[in-house]
């Protein structure tokens, strides 16, 4: 697992580098690694001066920009619990999140509907340096579950808060960077907002681990950036739309119920389109197709990556390859309970029940076929299964993580 030394080392190793790290506005400034390191230090001092430290709760209600990146990384480094919220979200959703989080400080862009029930400061997303933060004494809340990033498992669904520690976040980010062979010459394009887990882990943190650059926000939506992307992480609906030229690969996180990546997308993009299976409760990537020349299998989401995957029947017994059941996962990046909640119907003997239906083939490739009923009281209701290859029916039922 990766912890504080890794995050510090990543920032310190590139503190003097003028290489680009993040572009969020094609007409705006480029956030370099040197500016990022300085910004994280400045934000760390400002948060500490305001009485925020281990376990303090920080809500970032900012659009993507230098301030967002520096504040987010400073919060992770300082053992705060940070929740990055979309300022464009409906006011009711934002306020529900804030009411449940009970933040010690809200940093919001002007016009964000955050209400007035907690300490707050307004900041332009294009800023880098922190504003003067309100000081209110010691607001630390140390504890075993008090730091990291807080995200919602289903942003448009029921309240299921996922707390991912800094080691978990960096562990998954390093997996993604290694699996996609990312390096300093790469420029990623994120089709997800930075308030989304995909934007935070596969976008920002995997970029930091690889020493590469990232286009996000407006820079990922329209052309004109000083950098040309070499790879992209896109939602299925966008990956199936107008392609971009010159990419070496496109990564498409997919779960049953979404638009399924199609074989003809590769011809349109002119590069491999790799399907990935990402689960918020695992910090993101669970399984993924590998870049060429590694083999791929039609209909599969690839092999598990650093995560143990097992398929179970309705009574919890594990099933052999080829037999459809519910996909269960466990590993270093997988949570053991939802934040602030003690019920465990989706957590069993160290495993997390994803609610996805699927099966493993004899070589460990995972195929997703549908969804169980999404809510816990309707756990055994089956959603329509997608078309799939005919399964075979032999072999062990557990495939350990591939890495």
Coordinates of C-alpha atoms in Angstrom, one line a residue:
X1 CA 0.0 0.0 0.0
X2 CA 1.1 3.5 -0.7
X3 CA 0.9 6.2 2.0
X4 CA 2.2 9.6 3.1
X5 CA 5.8 9.0 1.9
X6 CA 4.6 8.2 -1.6
X7 CA 2.5 11.4 -1.8
X8 CA 5.2 13.5 -0.4
X9 CA 7.8 11.9 -2.7
X10 CA 5.7 12.4 -5.7
X11 CA 5.3 16.1 -5.0
X12 CA 8.9 16.7 -3.8
X13 CA 10.5 14.9 -6.7
X14 CA 8.8 17.2 -9.3
X15 CA 8.7 20.4 -7.2
X16 CA 11.2 22.1 -9.5
X17 CA 9.7 20.8 -12.8
X18 CA 8.2 23.1 -15.3
X19 CA 6.4 20.1 -16.9
X20 CA 2.6 20.5 -17.2
X21 CA 0.4 18.7 -14.8
X22 CA -3.2 20.0 -15.3
X23 CA -5.1 22.1 -17.8
X24 CA -8.7 22.8 -17.1
X25 CA -9.2 25.8 -19.4
X26 CA -7.9 25.7 -23.0
X27 CA -7.4 29.4 -22.9
X28 CA -6.1 29.5 -19.3
X29 CA -2.8 28.9 -17.6
X30 CA -1.1 25.5 -17.4
X31 CA -0.6 24.2 -13.8
X32 CA 2.9 22.9 -13.8
X33 CA 4.3 20.4 -11.3
X34 CA 6.4 23.2 -9.7
X35 CA 3.2 25.3 -9.2
X36 CA 1.3 22.3 -7.9
X37 CA 3.9 21.5 -5.2
X38 CA 4.0 25.2 -4.1
X39 CA 0.2 25.3 -4.1
X40 CA -0.1 22.2 -2.0
X41 CA 2.4 23.7 0.6
X42 CA 0.4 27.0 0.7
X43 CA -2.9 25.2 1.1
X44 CA -1.5 23.0 3.8
X45 CA -0.3 26.0 5.8
X46 CA -3.6 27.8 5.3
X47 CA -5.6 24.7 6.5
X48 CA -3.4 24.3 9.5
X49 CA -3.7 28.0 10.4
X50 CA -7.5 27.7 10.3
X51 CA -7.4 24.8 12.8
X52 CA -7.9 22.0 10.3
X53 CA -5.9 18.9 10.7
X54 CA -6.3 15.1 11.1
X55 CA -9.9 14.2 10.8
X56 CA -11.2 17.7 10.0
X57 CA -13.9 17.7 7.3
X58 CA -13.4 19.8 4.2
X59 CA -15.9 20.2 1.4
X60 CA -14.6 21.5 -1.9
X61 CA -17.5 22.9 -4.0
X62 CA -15.3 24.1 -6.8
X63 CA -15.1 23.7 -10.5
X64 CA -11.9 22.1 -11.8
X65 CA -8.9 24.3 -11.6
X66 CA -5.5 24.9 -9.9
X67 CA -7.2 25.7 -6.5
X68 CA -9.2 22.4 -6.6
X69 CA -6.1 20.3 -7.3
X70 CA -3.9 22.0 -4.7
X71 CA -6.6 22.0 -2.0
X72 CA -7.5 18.4 -2.6
X73 CA -4.0 17.1 -2.4
X74 CA -3.2 19.3 0.6
X75 CA -6.2 17.8 2.4
X76 CA -5.1 14.2 1.6
X77 CA -1.6 15.0 2.7
X78 CA -2.8 16.6 6.0
X79 CA -5.1 13.6 6.9
X80 CA -8.3 15.6 6.5
X81 CA -11.5 14.0 5.2
X82 CA -12.2 15.8 1.9
X83 CA -15.4 15.7 -0.1
X84 CA -15.2 17.1 -3.6
X85 CA -18.8 18.1 -4.6
X86 CA -20.0 19.3 -8.0
X87 CA -21.0 23.0 -7.8
X88 CA -23.4 22.4 -10.7
X89 CA -25.3 19.7 -8.8
X90 CA -28.9 20.5 -7.8
X91 CA -29.1 22.5 -4.6
X92 CA -31.0 19.8 -2.8
X93 CA -28.4 17.2 -3.4
X94 CA -25.6 19.5 -2.4
X95 CA -27.2 20.5 0.8
X96 CA -28.0 16.9 1.7
X97 CA -24.4 16.0 1.3
X98 CA -23.3 18.9 3.4
X99 CA -25.9 18.2 6.1
X100 CA -24.7 14.6 6.3
X101 CA -21.0 15.6 6.2
X102 CA -21.2 18.4 8.7
X103 CA -18.0 20.0 7.3
X104 CA -15.7 22.1 9.4
X105 CA -15.1 24.3 6.3
X106 CA -16.6 24.7 2.9
X107 CA -14.5 26.2 0.1
X108 CA -17.0 27.1 -2.7
X109 CA -17.0 29.0 -5.9
X110 CA -19.3 32.1 -6.1
X111 CA -22.9 31.1 -6.8
X112 CA -22.6 27.5 -5.5
X113 CA -25.8 26.7 -3.5
X114 CA -24.1 25.6 -0.3
X115 CA -26.3 27.4 2.2
X116 CA -25.1 29.1 5.4
X117 CA -25.0 26.4 8.1
X118 CA -21.2 26.0 8.2
X119 CA -18.0 28.0 8.0
X120 CA -17.3 28.8 4.3
X121 CA -15.1 30.8 2.1
X122 CA -15.7 31.8 -1.6
X123 CA -12.9 31.2 -4.1
X124 CA -12.6 31.4 -7.9
X125 CA -11.8 28.0 -9.5
X126 CA -9.0 29.7 -11.5
X127 CA -7.1 30.8 -8.4
X128 CA -4.1 28.9 -7.1
X129 CA -3.3 30.5 -3.8
X130 CA -5.7 29.9 -0.9
X131 CA -7.8 32.7 0.5
X132 CA -7.7 33.8 4.1
X133 CA -9.5 30.9 5.8
X134 CA -11.7 31.5 8.9
X135 CA -9.9 30.4 12.1
X136 CA -12.1 28.8 14.7
X137 CA -9.8 26.9 17.0
X138 CA -8.8 23.3 16.8
X139 CA -11.2 21.4 14.5
X140 CA -9.3 18.1 14.3
X141 CA -11.2 14.9 14.7
X142 CA -8.6 12.1 14.8
X143 CA -9.8 8.6 14.4
X144 CA -9.3 5.4 12.4
X145 CA -12.0 6.3 9.8
X146 CA -11.5 10.1 9.8
X147 CA -9.2 10.8 6.8
X148 CA -9.2 10.3 3.0
X149 CA -11.7 11.2 0.3
X150 CA -15.4 10.8 0.6
X151 CA -17.4 10.0 -2.5
X152 CA -20.9 8.8 -3.2
X153 CA -21.2 5.3 -4.6
X154 CA -24.2 6.3 -6.8
X155 CA -24.3 10.1 -7.2
X156 CA -27.9 10.0 -8.4
X157 CA -29.0 7.1 -6.1
X158 CA -29.4 6.5 -2.3
X159 CA -26.9 7.9 0.2
X160 CA -24.0 5.4 0.2
X161 CA -20.9 7.3 1.3
X162 CA -17.6 5.7 0.4
X163 CA -14.6 6.8 2.4
X164 CA -11.3 5.9 0.7
X165 CA -8.1 6.4 2.6
X166 CA -5.1 8.0 1.1
X167 CA -3.3 4.7 0.8
X168 CA -6.3 3.1 -1.0
X169 CA -6.6 6.0 -3.4
X170 CA -2.9 5.9 -4.3
X171 CA -2.9 2.1 -4.5
X172 CA -5.7 2.2 -7.2
X173 CA -4.1 5.2 -9.0
X174 CA -0.8 3.3 -9.2
X175 CA -2.6 0.2 -10.6
X176 CA -4.2 2.3 -13.3
X177 CA -0.9 4.1 -14.2
X178 CA 0.9 0.8 -14.4
X179 CA -1.8 -1.1 -16.3
X180 CA -2.0 1.6 -19.0
X181 CA 1.8 2.1 -19.1
X182 CA 1.4 5.8 -18.4
X183 CA 4.6 7.9 -18.3
X184 CA 5.9 11.5 -18.4
X185 CA 5.2 11.8 -22.1
X186 CA 1.5 11.0 -21.8
X187 CA -1.4 13.5 -21.7
X188 CA -4.7 12.1 -20.4
X189 CA -8.1 13.4 -21.2
X190 CA -10.7 12.9 -18.5
X191 CA -14.4 12.8 -19.5
X192 CA -15.4 12.8 -15.9
X193 CA -15.6 15.8 -13.5
X194 CA -12.9 16.0 -10.9
X195 CA -15.7 15.8 -8.3
X196 CA -16.3 12.2 -9.6
X197 CA -14.2 9.3 -8.3
X198 CA -13.1 8.6 -11.9
X199 CA -11.8 12.2 -12.1
X200 CA -10.0 11.9 -8.8
X201 CA -8.3 8.5 -9.1
X202 CA -8.0 7.6 -12.8
X203 CA -7.6 11.3 -13.6
X204 CA -5.7 13.4 -11.1
X205 CA -4.0 10.8 -9.0
X206 CA -2.9 8.4 -11.7
X207 CA -1.5 11.4 -13.6
X208 CA 0.5 12.4 -10.5
X209 CA 1.8 8.9 -10.1
X210 CA 2.9 8.7 -13.7
X211 CA 4.4 12.1 -13.9
X212 CA 2.2 12.9 -16.9
X213 CA -0.3 15.6 -17.7
X214 CA -4.1 15.8 -17.6
X215 CA -6.8 17.7 -19.5
X216 CA -10.0 18.1 -17.5
X217 CA -13.0 20.3 -17.3
X218 CA -13.4 22.7 -20.2
X219 CA -10.1 21.6 -21.6
X220 CA -11.4 18.1 -22.0
X221 CA -14.6 19.3 -23.6
X222 CA -13.3 21.4 -26.5
X223 CA -10.2 21.7 -28.6
X224 CA -7.6 24.5 -28.3
X225 CA -5.4 23.2 -25.5
X226 CA -1.6 23.6 -25.8
X227 CA -1.3 19.8 -25.2
X228 CA -2.7 17.0 -27.4
X229 CA -4.0 14.0 -25.5
X230 CA -2.4 10.6 -25.9
X231 CA -5.1 8.6 -24.1
X232 CA -8.6 9.2 -22.7
X233 CA -10.9 7.9 -19.9
X234 CA -14.4 8.4 -21.1
X235 CA -18.0 7.4 -20.1
X236 CA -19.6 5.0 -22.5
X237 CA -22.0 7.6 -24.0
X238 CA -19.1 9.9 -24.8
X239 CA -16.8 7.2 -26.1
X240 CA -19.4 6.2 -28.6
X241 CA -19.7 9.7 -29.9
X242 CA -17.3 11.7 -32.1
X243 CA -13.7 10.4 -31.7
X244 CA -10.5 12.3 -31.3
X245 CA -7.6 11.6 -33.5
X246 CA -4.1 10.6 -32.4
X247 CA -4.8 8.7 -29.2
X248 CA -3.0 5.5 -28.3
X249 CA -5.9 4.1 -26.3
X250 CA -9.3 4.9 -24.9
X251 CA -10.4 3.5 -21.5
X252 CA -14.2 3.1 -21.0
X253 CA -15.5 2.2 -17.5
X254 CA -18.6 0.1 -17.9
X255 CA -21.2 -1.6 -15.8
X256 CA -24.5 -3.3 -16.7
X257 CA -27.2 -0.9 -17.5
X258 CA -24.9 1.5 -19.4
X259 CA -24.2 1.7 -23.1
X260 CA -22.0 -1.2 -23.9
X261 CA -18.7 -0.5 -25.8
X262 CA -18.9 -1.9 -29.3
X263 CA -16.2 -3.4 -31.5
X264 CA -16.7 -0.9 -34.2
X265 CA -15.7 2.0 -31.9
X266 CA -12.0 1.0 -32.3
X267 CA -12.2 1.5 -36.1
X268 CA -13.7 5.0 -35.5
X269 CA -11.1 5.9 -32.9
X270 CA -8.2 4.3 -34.7
X271 CA -6.8 2.9 -31.4
X272 CA -7.7 0.2 -28.8
X273 CA -10.9 0.9 -26.8
X274 CA -10.4 -0.9 -23.5
X275 CA -13.4 -1.8 -21.3
X276 CA -12.9 -1.5 -17.6
X277 CA -15.0 -2.5 -14.6
X278 CA -14.8 0.2 -12.0
X279 CA -16.6 0.1 -8.6
X280 CA -16.6 3.0 -6.2
X281 CA -16.4 0.8 -3.2
X282 CA -13.1 -0.5 -4.6
X283 CA -11.7 2.9 -5.3
X284 CA -12.3 2.4 -9.0
X285 CA -10.6 -0.2 -11.1
X286 CA -11.5 -3.8 -10.4
X287 CA -10.8 -5.4 -13.8
X288 CA -9.8 -4.1 -17.2
X289 CA -8.8 -5.1 -20.6
X290 CA -5.1 -4.8 -21.1
X291 CA -3.4 -2.7 -23.9
X292 CA -2.0 -4.6 -26.9
X293 CA -0.3 -6.9 -27.4
X294 CA -2.0 -8.5 -24.4
X295 CA -4.9 -10.7 -25.6
X296 CA -8.6 -9.6 -25.2
X297 CA -11.8 -11.6 -25.2
X298 CA -15.0 -10.3 -26.8
X299 CA -17.6 -9.5 -24.1
X300 CA -15.2 -9.6 -21.3
X301 CA -14.1 -6.6 -19.0
X302 CA -10.7 -8.2 -18.7
X303 CA -9.0 -9.8 -15.7
X304 CA -9.0 -8.6 -12.1
X305 CA -6.3 -6.2 -11.3
X306 CA -5.1 -6.1 -7.6
X307 CA -8.6 -7.3 -6.5
X308 CA -9.8 -10.7 -5.7
X309 CA -13.0 -11.6 -7.6
X310 CA -15.4 -14.4 -6.7
X311 CA -18.9 -15.2 -8.1
X312 CA -21.6 -16.3 -5.6
X313 CA -25.1 -17.7 -5.7
X314 CA -28.1 -16.2 -3.8
X315 CA -27.1 -18.2 -0.6
X316 CA -23.5 -16.9 -0.7
X317 CA -21.8 -20.1 -2.0
X318 CA -19.0 -19.4 -4.5
X319 CA -19.6 -20.7 -8.0
X320 CA -17.2 -22.3 -10.6
X321 CA -16.2 -20.5 -13.8
X322 CA -19.0 -20.2 -16.4
X323 CA -21.8 -20.1 -13.8
X324 CA -23.5 -16.8 -13.5
X325 CA -23.9 -15.3 -10.0
X326 CA -23.3 -12.1 -8.1
X327 CA -19.8 -10.6 -8.3
X328 CA -18.1 -10.2 -5.0
X329 CA -14.7 -8.4 -4.5
X330 CA -12.1 -7.8 -1.9
X331 CA -8.6 -6.4 -1.7
X332 CA -6.5 -3.5 -0.4
X333 CA -8.5 -0.9 -2.2
X334 CA -12.0 -2.2 -1.2
X335 CA -13.8 -0.6 1.8
X336 CA -15.2 -2.7 4.6
X337 CA -18.3 -0.5 5.4
X338 CA -19.9 2.7 4.3
X339 CA -18.7 5.8 6.1
X340 CA -20.6 6.5 9.3
X341 CA -22.8 3.4 8.9
X342 CA -22.6 0.0 10.6
X343 CA -24.9 -2.2 8.6
X344 CA -23.2 -4.7 6.5
X345 CA -25.6 -6.4 4.2
X346 CA -23.4 -5.6 1.3
X347 CA -20.3 -6.7 3.2
X348 CA -19.8 -10.3 4.1
X349 CA -16.7 -12.1 5.5
X350 CA -14.4 -9.4 4.1
X351 CA -16.1 -9.4 0.7
X352 CA -18.1 -6.6 -0.9
X353 CA -21.3 -7.6 -2.8
X354 CA -21.3 -5.5 -5.9
X355 CA -24.9 -6.2 -7.0
X356 CA -23.6 -7.0 -10.5
X357 CA -24.2 -10.3 -12.2
X358 CA -21.5 -12.1 -14.1
X359 CA -19.2 -15.1 -14.4
X360 CA -15.5 -15.9 -14.7
X361 CA -14.1 -18.1 -17.5
X362 CA -11.4 -20.7 -16.8
X363 CA -8.6 -18.2 -17.6
X364 CA -9.9 -15.6 -15.1
X365 CA -11.6 -13.2 -17.6
X366 CA -14.6 -11.5 -16.1
X367 CA -18.0 -11.2 -17.9
X368 CA -20.7 -8.9 -16.6
X369 CA -24.3 -9.9 -17.5
X370 CA -26.7 -7.8 -15.6
X371 CA -27.7 -6.3 -12.3
X372 CA -29.5 -7.5 -9.2
X373 CA -32.1 -5.2 -7.7
X374 CA -30.1 -2.1 -6.8
X375 CA -31.6 -1.4 -3.4
X376 CA -31.0 -3.7 -0.4
X377 CA -34.6 -4.7 0.3
X378 CA -35.0 -5.7 -3.3
X379 CA -31.6 -7.5 -3.3
X380 CA -32.8 -10.6 -5.1
X381 CA -34.7 -8.9 -7.9
X382 CA -32.9 -9.5 -11.2
X383 CA -32.4 -7.0 -13.8
X384 CA -32.4 -8.1 -17.5
X385 CA -29.2 -9.8 -18.4
X386 CA -27.2 -8.6 -21.4
X387 CA -26.3 -10.8 -24.3
X388 CA -23.2 -12.9 -23.5
X389 CA -21.1 -15.8 -24.8
X390 CA -22.3 -19.3 -23.7
X391 CA -20.6 -20.0 -20.4
X392 CA -18.6 -23.1 -19.7
X393 CA -19.1 -24.9 -16.3
X394 CA -15.9 -26.1 -14.6
X395 CA -12.9 -25.0 -12.6
X396 CA -12.4 -23.1 -9.3
X397 CA -14.6 -20.2 -8.4
X398 CA -12.0 -17.7 -7.1
X399 CA -9.5 -15.7 -9.1
X400 CA -6.9 -13.7 -7.1
X401 CA -5.9 -10.3 -8.3
X402 CA -3.7 -10.4 -11.4
X403 CA -1.1 -8.0 -10.1

